[in-house]
Structure formats: C-alpha cells, structure tokens
Amino acid sequence: MSQLASLTLYHNDEARPIIEAIIADNPGVRVLNMPGAVKLDCEGALVVKRASVEERLGREWDPQEIHLVLISMAGHLDEDDDQFSVSWKH
Amino acid sequence: MTAKKLGLKQRYAHMTRGLDWETSYQPIDKVFPYDQFEGIKIKDWSAWEDPFRLTMDAYWKFQAEKERKLYAVLDAFAQNNGQTGISDGRYMNVVKLFLTGVSPLEYQAHRGFAYAGRHLRGVGPRVAAQMQSLDELRHVQTQIHTISHYNKFFDGIGEFQHMHDRVWYLSVPKSFFDDARSAGPFEYMIAIGFAFEYVLTNLLFVPFMSGAAYNGDMSTVTFGFSAQSDESRHMTLGIEVIKFLLEQHPDNLPIVQKWVDKWFWRGHRVLGLVAMMMDYMLPKPVMSWKEAWEIYFTEAGGALFQDLARYGLRPPKYADIATAEAEHISHQNWAIFYQYTHAAAFHTWLPDAKHMDWLSEKYPNTFDKYYRPRFEMWGQMAKEGKRFYNMALPQLCQTCQIPMGYTEPGDPTTICFRRTQFRGETYHFCSDGCKDIFDNEPEKYVQAWLPVHQIFQGNCGGATIPDVLAYYRMNVGADNMDYVGSPDEKLWNEWQADKIKTAV
C-alpha cells in the first residue's frame, strides 16, 4: 500500500510560491484543490527547499515561515535552515 | 570577528537545554507523581526530540503574525456585513453546532495539555505540551471572538458554554474530553495528541473548513485554518509521543495498543457529528464524509499505521467497522437530530431533491436503498401537517453517550445493541467498540453522567420537555425546531429580498 507524505497549505498569494516550489522539486506530486486549501501528496517524501521558495518569492525565506500558511501534514518532519521535509523513509 | 550564526538545530538545542531542574529536598517521584502509575516505562527522557524546532521566541513571533492576519480578516468580515454573504441561512447551524460542541473542547484540550505539561517529567515533552496548551487556549478565544459576530444576528449561540455542560447530545463530545482529562498523562497524550490530533482532527479542520470557505464563511475558515496550522505542530507531537513510548520499552506496546484502540473508536464516534455537518448541513457541500474518511483515515491513517508496524503496533481494532460505517453514520445522525429537533440548539431540515441527488451520487450503495425513502416519507408527513417528532427519550450508549440509533455492521436495517453486567447492574452499548471500552474500565464508565438517565432522575429541571429546555437555557421556538418558519429563516429571507432589486 502506498505511503503518501502530505502537506496542506492555504491557497493564497502568500502560499503560492511555496506550492510552486513543492511542485517543481517533487516529481510525481499529486495536487488536490479544495476551496481555500491545496493538499499536496507524494509517495514516500515531500520536500520544501528554501532556495526554491526564495527564487520564486524574490526575498529571503526562513523555512519556519511555513507556519503561517501550513494547514496540515502527514509524515515524519525534519527541518533545518535549508529545507522542510515530511517523509515515511527511515 | 563576529560569531558564526548557529544553525536551526544547534540554536534549538542551545535554547532548550538546561530548562529542567534536579530536585534537592524532595524525591523526584513526589514532584512527578502521575507518570508511572499507568505502567509506562521510560528509560531515557532525553531521547525525546521535538521535530518542529520551534523555540519560544519563534513561537511568539509566528503566533503573533497568525493572530494579526486572523483578526484582519475578522474585522474586514464584520465591516463588510459578511454574514449576509454566506451561501444560505441554514449554513449558520453548523457554526452553532461547532461553537457548542467543539469550541469548549479546545478549552478542555488547553487544560489537558497544561496538565500533561506539568506531569511528564521530560523537559522536551513538557515544553511541547506547554505550547500546545497555549495554542488550544488561543483556539477557543478566536472561535468565540469570530462567532460572537454572528451572535448579533442568529439564534442559538449566546448560551454555548452552559449548553455544552447540559444539553443531551453535547454530552457526547464533552464526555470524550472528560474521559481523556481524567486519565493519566500518557493516556491523555495518546487520546488527544495522537488519536484525536493526528488521526481525526484533519477530518474536521481541513475538508469541513474548506466547506466553510465554499459557503462564504470567511470568518470560520480563517479561524479554522489558523487553528489547524497549529495542529500541524500538534500532530508531530502526537506522532513523536507514540514513537517515543514504543521505542523506550517493549512493555509499553500492549498498553499503547489498548489506548490506540480505545481512542480511535471514541474519536470516530464523536466525529459522527462532523459527518452530518459535511453531508447534510453545508448548503453547498464540498466532499462527502465517505470521501473525507478515505483520504484522511484510510489513506493518511494507513500510511501512519504502516509506519508504526515496525514497533508491532497494529491499526486500531474495529477500523474496518468504522470504515464500513462511513457509508451510514451521517444519514443516521441527521435522522436522529431531525426527530429530536425540539431539543436541539440548532435548526434541522430535510434535504431537498437536489441535495438528495448529491447524496445518491456520493453514496450509491446505501442512500437510495436505506435513507432516501425515510426522508421522503418524513417530507410527505410534514406536507400533511404531521411533521414527525420523536417524543420518547432514547436509550443512550453508556460509553459514547449517543442514542442507540446505529445499525449492525453489515445490516443497516437492524439496530445494534450490546449489553454487559457489572456489579448487578445492566449497561447498554451501541457497538462492540463501546462495549469493549466499558469492559476494560467498568469502574470509570459506571460514573458516566448520562443525560437521559439524569432527566428521568429529575436532575435536569423537571419532568416535562419545557422544564428540561429551560434547564438548557434554550430559547424555545428560536433556538430549536425546523429552519423553515424560524426567526433565522425570516431574517435571511429579508436580507435576500433586499438584494433583489428591479430597475424601473
């Protein structure tokens, strides 16, 4: 059975660069649009890279800023200064 | 030379180490008296690591920012008379149910995590539980502030806390948290931190809140998503606590398994209210309960339990029954509330033809066969002036406190009914799941405050329905009964009439 790592974000302008970065950096990501929210699922792991978000945002971005637009998640979290990831890998 | 900036992980370690203390004049077991009686064995508290490396300074910074954004939306909504822009006046009844049935649970969660934060002896879980305690307090405050705007216009909102403590169906969510808060600190963490937050709150705060957005309620969706953005942290706490307990000692596994089984089943029962909110109470539905269950329990829960299998933990007992019930639970719950609308603090209605077609499409195996005929019959009776009210008081399940309205697994035409004997008394249950929970701790559940029993014993204001409704502080004719003909409907229709202008 599949093990989807998942992040659900607000569907707004503030989250859009993050959503775009996730889609670009995680091949095979599944996008579920709901009113007001976007659920992004990917087999095994899902990563949000600081550099990718900064490129789209045009400013410095601290991965902890994800707290402002994150609604829900599934998987084990690992975060540092350069990325934020959820995964079922050990 | 400037000092090199620390990385997130180093900074977190630096900011959180040494927050604990060694006792000098009291034995440590006297300072932490509760975290051993449940039988959980912890060898190394320092093995606890909070994966969200949020220090207090960062916590305040991000929470303050979330709070500013939330109140900006609420302010704009109020200035813009946002209440007139919701999809339909009936929608407001989900908000009433939320405020009476869910918001007080946020406060209970705040109290529970404050307790866990005091009584777990490791500094890591104490800090995480303390942050969660603050979050939960923020949630109840923001929900009350948000919904107070609607209280200026709609009935059934003003006495929410009083009602939570007294009204019959609100004893279902209330008893859930009373049960969790009167457990030990580790059971509390599994009940709320794991079973409720990780496995079940997604079903409430994601698809249901998305439904609030879809129905034009920008206030509710904003507090909902703002709350759920804290839940992401709470879920990591829930998953961390279970991993930690299972890694610490093999003896913990059977205890944890029993709690997972128990709290999954209890949580599933409470969420039947949300099933009904999603399938029947959103005038513009977004996703059926069954679809939400597939995404958030079968798929997300499946991934999680597959991961936890390496510790020997199996998926919760009766998960298969709960999944089969996702076909039925919303219809059966709405039918209960329709029959007892004279004692509910919100309005009910029958789904119209279009809504019934949506339900047929979403529940092709069950809706037309078992539920549509009942709703059509009640519609016909109402048309003939014989609107159906059930004036008998139902038998309640001793564990979940829900009226005995659910059916046998695999047989939707037979009411499910179980019983057990304890100290010469007979106790009744709606399911094997609820009976098992009772049989494991009968001394606890015999103390349950069951609304129907209390009414019969004369402890709820008197012997007649008006006496009981007065005890609930229900404004009869405004807070309860059908939406059609209610003051809420009248107000809504006036607003709509104002919107339709004909040019001359």
mmCIF file of C-alpha atoms in Angstrom, chain B residues 184-478:
data_model
loop_
_atom_site.group_PDB
_atom_site.id
_atom_site.type_symbol
_atom_site.label_atom_id
_atom_site.label_comp_id
_atom_site.label_asym_id
_atom_site.label_seq_id
_atom_site.Cartn_x
_atom_site.Cartn_y
_atom_site.Cartn_z
ATOM 1 C CA GLY B 184 -3.133 9.579 33.277
ATOM 2 C CA PRO B 185 -0.778 11.925 31.395
ATOM 3 C CA PHE B 186 0.375 9.325 28.866
ATOM 4 C CA GLU B 187 -3.128 8.141 28.087
ATOM 5 C CA TYR B 188 -4.126 11.781 27.649
ATOM 6 C CA MET B 189 -1.286 12.262 25.165
ATOM 7 C CA ILE B 190 -2.352 9.192 23.167
ATOM 8 C CA ALA B 191 -6.036 10.148 23.337
ATOM 9 C CA ILE B 192 -5.688 13.754 22.261
ATOM 10 C CA GLY B 193 -2.147 14.164 20.933
ATOM 11 C CA PHE B 194 -2.229 11.034 18.846
ATOM 12 C CA ALA B 195 -5.674 9.582 18.148
ATOM 13 C CA PHE B 196 -7.545 12.871 18.045
ATOM 14 C CA GLU B 197 -4.974 15.299 16.614
ATOM 15 C CA TYR B 198 -3.127 13.088 14.222
ATOM 16 C CA VAL B 199 -5.749 10.702 13.003
ATOM 17 C CA LEU B 200 -9.024 12.552 13.421
ATOM 18 C CA THR B 201 -8.807 16.392 13.518
ATOM 19 C CA ASN B 202 -7.832 16.512 9.869
ATOM 20 C CA LEU B 203 -11.355 15.376 9.121
ATOM 21 C CA LEU B 204 -12.780 18.363 10.947
ATOM 22 C CA PHE B 205 -10.381 21.163 10.188
ATOM 23 C CA VAL B 206 -9.483 20.500 6.572
ATOM 24 C CA PRO B 207 -12.491 19.360 4.475
ATOM 25 C CA PHE B 208 -15.063 20.857 6.815
ATOM 26 C CA MET B 209 -13.278 24.218 6.960
ATOM 27 C CA SER B 210 -12.862 24.100 3.224
ATOM 28 C CA GLY B 211 -16.655 23.760 3.215
ATOM 29 C CA ALA B 212 -16.912 26.910 5.349
ATOM 30 C CA ALA B 213 -14.869 28.749 2.683
ATOM 31 C CA TYR B 214 -17.059 27.335 -0.046
ATOM 32 C CA ASN B 215 -20.162 28.549 1.775
ATOM 33 C CA GLY B 216 -18.849 32.102 2.051
ATOM 34 C CA ASP B 217 -17.934 31.979 5.740
ATOM 35 C CA MET B 218 -14.517 33.606 5.597
ATOM 36 C CA SER B 219 -14.504 34.109 9.354
ATOM 37 C CA THR B 220 -14.873 30.461 10.240
ATOM 38 C CA VAL B 221 -12.478 29.174 7.615
ATOM 39 C CA THR B 222 -9.870 31.633 8.820
ATOM 40 C CA PHE B 223 -10.050 30.612 12.474
ATOM 41 C CA GLY B 224 -10.274 27.000 11.336
ATOM 42 C CA PHE B 225 -7.163 27.062 9.192
ATOM 43 C CA SER B 226 -5.366 29.205 11.754
ATOM 44 C CA ALA B 227 -6.158 26.556 14.367
ATOM 45 C CA GLN B 228 -5.179 23.738 12.035
ATOM 46 C CA SER B 229 -1.854 25.416 11.275
ATOM 47 C CA ASP B 230 -1.124 24.813 14.960
ATOM 48 C CA GLU B 231 -2.441 21.289 14.556
ATOM 49 C CA SER B 232 0.464 20.548 12.247
ATOM 50 C CA ARG B 233 2.725 21.001 15.238
ATOM 51 C CA HIS B 234 0.311 19.070 17.434
ATOM 52 C CA MET B 235 0.375 16.175 15.008
ATOM 53 C CA THR B 236 4.145 15.989 15.188
ATOM 54 C CA LEU B 237 3.808 15.949 18.973
ATOM 55 C CA GLY B 238 1.267 13.124 18.703
ATOM 56 C CA ILE B 239 3.406 11.044 16.378
ATOM 57 C CA GLU B 240 6.521 11.776 18.440
ATOM 58 C CA VAL B 241 4.870 10.674 21.685
ATOM 59 C CA ILE B 242 3.826 7.349 20.227
ATOM 60 C CA LYS B 243 7.233 6.660 18.661
ATOM 61 C CA PHE B 244 8.920 7.656 21.910
ATOM 62 C CA LEU B 245 6.763 5.341 24.051
ATOM 63 C CA LEU B 246 7.221 2.415 21.685
ATOM 64 C CA GLU B 247 10.989 2.923 21.452
ATOM 65 C CA GLN B 248 11.511 3.255 25.201
ATOM 66 C CA HIS B 249 10.400 -0.193 26.336
ATOM 67 C CA PRO B 250 8.688 -3.241 24.754
ATOM 68 C CA ASP B 251 6.334 -3.449 27.763
ATOM 69 C CA ASN B 252 4.748 -0.199 26.599
ATOM 70 C CA LEU B 253 3.347 -1.744 23.406
ATOM 71 C CA PRO B 254 0.280 -3.554 24.811
ATOM 72 C CA ILE B 255 -0.671 -0.503 26.908
ATOM 73 C CA VAL B 256 -0.329 1.842 23.963
ATOM 74 C CA GLN B 257 -2.214 -0.546 21.665
ATOM 75 C CA LYS B 258 -5.141 -0.631 24.071
ATOM 76 C CA TRP B 259 -5.218 3.170 24.190
ATOM 77 C CA VAL B 260 -4.984 3.462 20.388
ATOM 78 C CA ASP B 261 -7.911 1.040 20.027
ATOM 79 C CA LYS B 262 -9.960 2.848 22.632
ATOM 80 C CA TRP B 263 -9.345 6.416 21.473
ATOM 81 C CA PHE B 264 -9.713 5.661 17.816
ATOM 82 C CA TRP B 265 -13.164 4.236 18.476
ATOM 83 C CA ARG B 266 -14.206 7.034 20.797
ATOM 84 C CA GLY B 267 -12.921 9.657 18.349
ATOM 85 C CA HIS B 268 -14.733 8.034 15.466
ATOM 86 C CA ARG B 269 -17.998 8.190 17.411
ATOM 87 C CA VAL B 270 -17.568 11.897 18.257
ATOM 88 C CA LEU B 271 -16.760 12.720 14.641
ATOM 89 C CA GLY B 272 -20.140 11.378 13.562
ATOM 90 C CA LEU B 273 -21.271 14.952 14.300
ATOM 91 C CA VAL B 274 -18.809 16.242 11.701
ATOM 92 C CA ALA B 275 -20.013 13.616 9.215
ATOM 93 C CA MET B 276 -23.500 15.074 9.484
ATOM 94 C CA MET B 277 -22.191 18.651 9.237
ATOM 95 C CA MET B 278 -20.418 17.809 5.980
ATOM 96 C CA ASP B 279 -23.097 15.713 4.320
ATOM 97 C CA TYR B 280 -26.268 17.492 5.436
ATOM 98 C CA MET B 281 -25.546 20.891 6.972
ATOM 99 C CA LEU B 282 -23.366 22.567 4.332
ATOM 100 C CA PRO B 283 -25.827 24.050 1.815
ATOM 101 C CA LYS B 284 -23.012 23.812 -0.739
ATOM 102 C CA PRO B 285 -21.268 20.533 0.067
ATOM 103 C CA VAL B 286 -17.615 20.085 -0.898
ATOM 104 C CA MET B 287 -16.783 16.481 -0.193
ATOM 105 C CA SER B 288 -18.805 13.637 1.285
ATOM 106 C CA TRP B 289 -17.927 12.218 4.683
ATOM 107 C CA LYS B 290 -17.087 8.939 2.996
ATOM 108 C CA GLU B 291 -14.608 10.634 0.649
ATOM 109 C CA ALA B 292 -13.041 12.525 3.557
ATOM 110 C CA TRP B 293 -12.760 9.284 5.526
ATOM 111 C CA GLU B 294 -10.987 7.626 2.596
ATOM 112 C CA ILE B 295 -8.456 10.456 2.322
ATOM 113 C CA TYR B 296 -7.832 11.125 5.994
ATOM 114 C CA PHE B 297 -8.320 7.780 7.630
ATOM 115 C CA THR B 298 -7.844 5.036 5.048
ATOM 116 C CA GLU B 299 -5.033 6.736 3.132
ATOM 117 C CA ALA B 300 -3.322 9.015 5.696
ATOM 118 C CA GLY B 301 -4.020 6.750 8.676
ATOM 119 C CA GLY B 302 -2.974 3.762 6.566
ATOM 120 C CA ALA B 303 0.430 5.304 5.829
ATOM 121 C CA LEU B 304 0.912 6.079 9.506
ATOM 122 C CA PHE B 305 -0.021 2.636 10.814
ATOM 123 C CA GLN B 306 2.090 1.016 8.116
ATOM 124 C CA ASP B 307 4.987 3.046 9.522
ATOM 125 C CA LEU B 308 4.218 2.119 13.123
ATOM 126 C CA ALA B 309 4.003 -1.598 12.273
ATOM 127 C CA ARG B 310 7.792 -1.818 12.777
ATOM 128 C CA TYR B 311 7.132 -1.428 16.516
ATOM 129 C CA GLY B 312 4.483 -4.140 16.474
ATOM 130 C CA LEU B 313 1.608 -1.668 16.683
ATOM 131 C CA ARG B 314 -1.359 -2.708 14.579
ATOM 132 C CA PRO B 315 -4.119 -0.478 13.164
ATOM 133 C CA PRO B 316 -6.888 0.245 15.670
ATOM 134 C CA LYS B 317 -9.332 -2.520 16.464
ATOM 135 C CA TYR B 318 -12.625 -2.068 14.571
ATOM 136 C CA ALA B 319 -11.025 0.259 11.994
ATOM 137 C CA ASP B 320 -12.752 -1.920 9.376
ATOM 138 C CA ILE B 321 -16.134 -1.456 11.080
ATOM 139 C CA ALA B 322 -15.611 2.311 11.317
ATOM 140 C CA THR B 323 -14.727 2.417 7.616
ATOM 141 C CA ALA B 324 -17.858 0.450 6.716
ATOM 142 C CA GLU B 325 -19.888 2.847 8.905
ATOM 143 C CA ALA B 326 -18.656 5.828 6.876
ATOM 144 C CA GLU B 327 -21.450 4.810 4.459
ATOM 145 C CA HIS B 328 -24.111 5.253 7.113
ATOM 146 C CA ILE B 329 -23.145 7.472 10.002
ATOM 147 C CA SER B 330 -24.058 10.906 8.603
ATOM 148 C CA HIS B 331 -27.518 9.756 7.466
ATOM 149 C CA GLN B 332 -28.289 8.064 10.771
ATOM 150 C CA ASN B 333 -27.128 11.066 12.785
ATOM 151 C CA TRP B 334 -29.117 13.578 10.758
ATOM 152 C CA ALA B 335 -32.184 11.359 11.144
ATOM 153 C CA ILE B 336 -31.717 11.433 14.936
ATOM 154 C CA PHE B 337 -31.485 15.232 15.007
ATOM 155 C CA TYR B 338 -34.476 15.632 12.690
ATOM 156 C CA GLN B 339 -36.606 13.568 15.085
ATOM 157 C CA TYR B 340 -35.365 15.463 18.144
ATOM 158 C CA THR B 341 -35.231 18.967 16.663
ATOM 159 C CA HIS B 342 -37.417 20.214 19.555
ATOM 160 C CA ALA B 343 -34.487 19.523 21.916
ATOM 161 C CA ALA B 344 -31.573 20.620 19.713
ATOM 162 C CA ALA B 345 -29.932 24.038 19.925
ATOM 163 C CA PHE B 346 -29.909 24.401 16.146
ATOM 164 C CA HIS B 347 -32.376 24.036 13.311
ATOM 165 C CA THR B 348 -32.926 20.973 11.170
ATOM 166 C CA TRP B 349 -34.473 20.439 7.740
ATOM 167 C CA LEU B 350 -34.935 17.678 5.204
ATOM 168 C CA PRO B 351 -32.525 17.603 2.272
ATOM 169 C CA ASP B 352 -34.192 18.963 -0.862
ATOM 170 C CA ALA B 353 -34.391 16.960 -4.112
ATOM 171 C CA LYS B 354 -31.103 18.342 -5.447
ATOM 172 C CA HIS B 355 -29.268 17.599 -2.214
ATOM 173 C CA MET B 356 -30.713 14.078 -2.101
ATOM 174 C CA ASP B 357 -29.415 13.509 -5.631
ATOM 175 C CA TRP B 358 -25.957 14.597 -4.468
ATOM 176 C CA LEU B 359 -26.199 12.112 -1.587
ATOM 177 C CA SER B 360 -27.281 9.353 -4.022
ATOM 178 C CA GLU B 361 -24.268 10.103 -6.170
ATOM 179 C CA LYS B 362 -21.884 10.095 -3.194
ATOM 180 C CA TYR B 363 -23.440 7.043 -1.521
ATOM 181 C CA PRO B 364 -24.556 4.863 -4.452
ATOM 182 C CA ASN B 365 -24.629 1.697 -2.337
ATOM 183 C CA THR B 366 -26.733 2.954 0.513
ATOM 184 C CA PHE B 367 -28.522 6.302 0.226
ATOM 185 C CA ASP B 368 -31.359 5.395 -2.143
ATOM 186 C CA LYS B 369 -31.841 1.994 -0.583
ATOM 187 C CA TYR B 370 -31.914 2.891 3.106
ATOM 188 C CA TYR B 371 -32.144 6.637 3.698
ATOM 189 C CA ARG B 372 -33.908 8.434 0.844
ATOM 190 C CA PRO B 373 -37.224 6.600 1.479
ATOM 191 C CA ARG B 374 -37.195 7.683 5.129
ATOM 192 C CA PHE B 375 -36.524 11.352 4.313
ATOM 193 C CA GLU B 376 -39.178 11.331 1.570
ATOM 194 C CA MET B 377 -41.704 9.816 3.951
ATOM 195 C CA TRP B 378 -40.959 12.449 6.582
ATOM 196 C CA GLY B 379 -41.272 15.138 3.882
ATOM 197 C CA GLN B 380 -44.680 13.801 2.932
ATOM 198 C CA MET B 381 -45.782 13.670 6.570
ATOM 199 C CA ALA B 382 -44.682 17.289 7.089
ATOM 200 C CA LYS B 383 -46.661 18.325 3.996
ATOM 201 C CA GLU B 384 -49.741 16.700 5.519
ATOM 202 C CA GLY B 385 -49.246 18.631 8.731
ATOM 203 C CA LYS B 386 -47.905 15.593 10.610
ATOM 204 C CA ARG B 387 -44.253 16.590 10.977
ATOM 205 C CA PHE B 388 -42.577 13.665 12.787
ATOM 206 C CA TYR B 389 -41.217 14.317 16.277
ATOM 207 C CA ASN B 390 -39.917 11.543 18.461
ATOM 208 C CA MET B 391 -41.256 12.300 21.931
ATOM 209 C CA ALA B 392 -39.669 9.307 23.681
ATOM 210 C CA LEU B 393 -36.285 9.598 25.340
ATOM 211 C CA PRO B 394 -33.727 7.320 23.724
ATOM 212 C CA GLN B 395 -31.561 4.702 25.387
ATOM 213 C CA LEU B 396 -28.006 6.061 25.392
ATOM 214 C CA CYS B 397 -24.787 4.123 24.970
ATOM 215 C CA GLN B 398 -23.002 4.010 28.323
ATOM 216 C CA THR B 399 -19.647 4.776 26.678
ATOM 217 C CA CYS B 400 -20.115 7.216 23.796
ATOM 218 C CA GLN B 401 -23.477 8.568 25.096
ATOM 219 C CA ILE B 402 -25.000 8.618 21.594
ATOM 220 C CA PRO B 403 -28.647 7.493 21.304
ATOM 221 C CA MET B 404 -28.890 3.880 20.249
ATOM 222 C CA GLY B 405 -29.592 4.693 16.609
ATOM 223 C CA TYR B 406 -26.750 2.959 14.828
ATOM 224 C CA THR B 407 -27.146 -0.306 12.985
ATOM 225 C CA GLU B 408 -25.431 -3.674 12.978
ATOM 226 C CA PRO B 409 -22.238 -3.976 10.938
ATOM 227 C CA GLY B 410 -23.337 -5.326 7.572
ATOM 228 C CA ASP B 411 -27.058 -4.945 8.333
ATOM 229 C CA PRO B 412 -28.325 -1.352 8.059
ATOM 230 C CA THR B 413 -31.890 -2.338 8.972
ATOM 231 C CA THR B 414 -31.216 -3.718 12.471
ATOM 232 C CA ILE B 415 -30.302 -1.505 15.417
ATOM 233 C CA CYS B 416 -27.026 -2.563 17.004
ATOM 234 C CA PHE B 417 -27.423 -3.240 20.699
ATOM 235 C CA ARG B 418 -24.974 -4.740 23.202
ATOM 236 C CA ARG B 419 -25.175 -5.162 26.951
ATOM 237 C CA THR B 420 -22.966 -6.125 29.840
ATOM 238 C CA GLN B 421 -23.468 -6.836 33.554
ATOM 239 C CA PHE B 422 -21.368 -5.161 36.213
ATOM 240 C CA ARG B 423 -21.978 -5.336 39.984
ATOM 241 C CA GLY B 424 -25.548 -6.476 39.428
ATOM 242 C CA GLU B 425 -26.468 -3.673 37.012
ATOM 243 C CA THR B 426 -27.027 -3.901 33.255
ATOM 244 C CA TYR B 427 -25.280 -1.424 30.973
ATOM 245 C CA HIS B 428 -26.122 -0.802 27.319
ATOM 246 C CA PHE B 429 -23.908 -0.092 24.316
ATOM 247 C CA CYS B 430 -24.260 0.914 20.686
ATOM 248 C CA SER B 431 -21.392 -1.228 19.406
ATOM 249 C CA ASP B 432 -18.754 -3.819 20.227
ATOM 250 C CA GLY B 433 -16.201 -0.966 20.274
ATOM 251 C CA CYS B 434 -18.055 0.893 23.035
ATOM 252 C CA LYS B 435 -18.727 -2.322 24.982
ATOM 253 C CA ASP B 436 -15.021 -3.255 24.923
ATOM 254 C CA ILE B 437 -14.069 0.161 26.269
ATOM 255 C CA PHE B 438 -16.515 -0.232 29.147
ATOM 256 C CA ASP B 439 -15.438 -3.799 29.893
ATOM 257 C CA ASN B 440 -11.803 -2.680 30.178
ATOM 258 C CA GLU B 441 -12.572 0.011 32.784
ATOM 259 C CA PRO B 442 -16.097 -0.540 34.131
ATOM 260 C CA GLU B 443 -15.393 1.389 37.358
ATOM 261 C CA LYS B 444 -14.783 4.501 35.294
ATOM 262 C CA TYR B 445 -17.765 4.319 32.952
ATOM 263 C CA VAL B 446 -20.397 3.441 35.540
ATOM 264 C CA GLN B 447 -19.886 7.019 36.729
ATOM 265 C CA ALA B 448 -20.881 8.497 33.367
ATOM 266 C CA TRP B 449 -23.377 11.380 33.536
ATOM 267 C CA LEU B 450 -25.957 10.217 31.021
ATOM 268 C CA PRO B 451 -28.407 12.963 30.055
ATOM 269 C CA VAL B 452 -31.447 10.724 29.621
ATOM 270 C CA HIS B 453 -30.900 8.971 32.961
ATOM 271 C CA GLN B 454 -30.439 12.340 34.620
ATOM 272 C CA ILE B 455 -33.679 13.671 33.120
ATOM 273 C CA PHE B 456 -35.546 10.622 34.414
ATOM 274 C CA GLN B 457 -33.977 11.064 37.845
ATOM 275 C CA GLY B 458 -35.285 14.633 37.970
ATOM 276 C CA ASN B 459 -31.872 16.275 37.830
ATOM 277 C CA CYS B 460 -32.471 18.376 34.713
ATOM 278 C CA GLY B 461 -35.002 20.983 35.721
ATOM 279 C CA GLY B 462 -38.156 18.887 35.887
ATOM 280 C CA ALA B 463 -40.265 16.184 34.332
ATOM 281 C CA THR B 464 -41.574 17.933 31.219
ATOM 282 C CA ILE B 465 -39.861 18.968 27.999
ATOM 283 C CA PRO B 466 -40.311 22.714 28.716
ATOM 284 C CA ASP B 467 -38.672 22.171 32.142
ATOM 285 C CA VAL B 468 -35.688 20.455 30.551
ATOM 286 C CA LEU B 469 -35.369 23.065 27.792
ATOM 287 C CA ALA B 470 -35.428 25.820 30.424
ATOM 288 C CA TYR B 471 -32.625 23.966 32.252
ATOM 289 C CA TYR B 472 -30.698 24.030 28.952
ATOM 290 C CA ARG B 473 -31.479 27.811 28.658
ATOM 291 C CA MET B 474 -32.928 27.162 25.258
ATOM 292 C CA ASN B 475 -34.973 29.934 23.725
ATOM 293 C CA VAL B 476 -37.854 27.760 22.557
ATOM 294 C CA GLY B 477 -39.121 28.490 19.063
ATOM 295 C CA ALA B 478 -35.993 30.466 18.163
#
